[in-house]
Amino acid sequence: LKAKRNEEPENFCENHDDGVTFARFHCEACDIFLCHECFSVLHLNKRKKSHIAKLVGSSNLCPKVDVHEGCTR
């Protein structure tokens, strides 16, 4: 994994101006790199909903898992 990670340059989200938010997706139709949140929000409308995104960067190596904790007793 370390060797593969060194081969791929990290891309930053083009919608953020902070320069530290890593991109997780590359939208082929828009030709833009976006983080998960920006991709979800910017592709809500009908015209962009069908766009295909490719996983990029370290997210391609280690998939993100969202854990939703419920109420425990």
CSV table of C-alpha atoms in Angstrom, one decimal:
chain,number,residue,atom,x,y,z
A,1,LEU,CA,0.0,0.0,0.0
A,2,LYS,CA,2.8,2.4,0.8
A,3,ALA,CA,4.4,1.9,-2.6
A,4,LYS,CA,1.1,2.5,-4.4
A,5,ARG,CA,0.4,5.6,-2.3
A,6,ASN,CA,3.7,7.1,-3.3
A,7,GLU,CA,2.9,6.6,-7.0
A,8,GLU,CA,-0.4,8.5,-6.9
A,9,PRO,CA,-0.2,12.2,-6.1
A,10,GLU,CA,-2.9,13.5,-3.7
A,11,ASN,CA,-5.5,15.8,-5.2
A,12,PHE,CA,-7.3,18.5,-3.2
A,13,CYS,CA,-11.0,19.3,-3.4
A,14,GLU,CA,-11.4,22.1,-6.0
A,15,ASN,CA,-14.5,23.4,-4.2
A,16,HIS,CA,-12.7,24.1,-0.9
A,17,ASP,CA,-10.3,27.0,-0.7
A,18,ASP,CA,-8.4,25.7,2.3
A,19,GLY,CA,-5.8,23.6,0.4
A,20,VAL,CA,-6.0,20.8,2.9
A,21,THR,CA,-9.2,18.9,2.1
A,22,PHE,CA,-8.3,15.9,0.0
A,23,ALA,CA,-10.4,14.9,-3.0
A,24,ARG,CA,-12.0,11.5,-2.9
A,25,PHE,CA,-13.7,11.7,-6.4
A,26,HIS,CA,-13.0,12.9,-9.9
A,27,CYS,CA,-16.1,13.7,-11.8
A,28,GLU,CA,-15.4,12.8,-15.4
A,29,ALA,CA,-18.2,15.0,-16.9
A,30,CYS,CA,-17.3,18.1,-14.9
A,31,ASP,CA,-13.5,17.3,-14.9
A,32,ILE,CA,-13.2,18.4,-11.3
A,33,PHE,CA,-11.8,16.8,-8.1
A,34,LEU,CA,-14.1,16.8,-5.1
A,35,CYS,CA,-14.3,15.6,-1.6
A,36,HIS,CA,-17.2,13.3,-0.6
A,37,GLU,CA,-19.4,16.1,0.8
A,38,CYS,CA,-18.9,18.5,-2.1
A,39,PHE,CA,-19.6,15.7,-4.6
A,40,SER,CA,-22.8,14.8,-2.9
A,41,VAL,CA,-24.1,18.4,-2.7
A,42,LEU,CA,-23.0,19.6,-6.1
A,43,HIS,CA,-24.5,16.5,-7.9
A,44,LEU,CA,-28.0,16.7,-6.4
A,45,ASN,CA,-29.7,18.3,-9.3
A,46,LYS,CA,-31.2,16.4,-12.2
A,47,ARG,CA,-28.5,17.4,-14.8
A,48,LYS,CA,-25.6,16.2,-12.8
A,49,LYS,CA,-27.1,13.2,-11.0
A,50,SER,CA,-26.1,10.8,-13.7
A,51,HIS,CA,-22.4,11.9,-13.7
A,52,ILE,CA,-19.9,9.1,-13.1
A,53,ALA,CA,-17.2,9.7,-10.5
A,54,LYS,CA,-14.0,7.8,-10.1
A,55,LEU,CA,-12.4,7.2,-6.7
A,56,VAL,CA,-9.0,8.9,-6.4
A,57,GLY,CA,-6.2,9.2,-3.9
A,58,SER,CA,-5.9,7.3,-0.7
A,59,SER,CA,-9.7,6.7,-0.7
A,60,ASN,CA,-9.0,4.3,-3.5
A,61,LEU,CA,-6.8,2.2,-1.2
A,62,CYS,CA,-8.8,2.4,2.0
A,63,PRO,CA,-12.6,2.6,1.6
A,64,LYS,CA,-14.4,4.9,4.0
A,65,VAL,CA,-16.9,3.2,6.3
A,66,ASP,CA,-19.6,5.3,7.9
A,67,VAL,CA,-20.6,4.0,11.3
A,68,HIS,CA,-24.0,5.1,12.6
A,69,GLU,CA,-24.3,4.4,16.3
A,70,GLY,CA,-27.7,3.7,17.7
A,71,CYS,CA,-29.0,4.0,21.2
A,72,THR,CA,-27.8,1.3,23.4
A,73,ARG,CA,-29.1,0.3,26.9
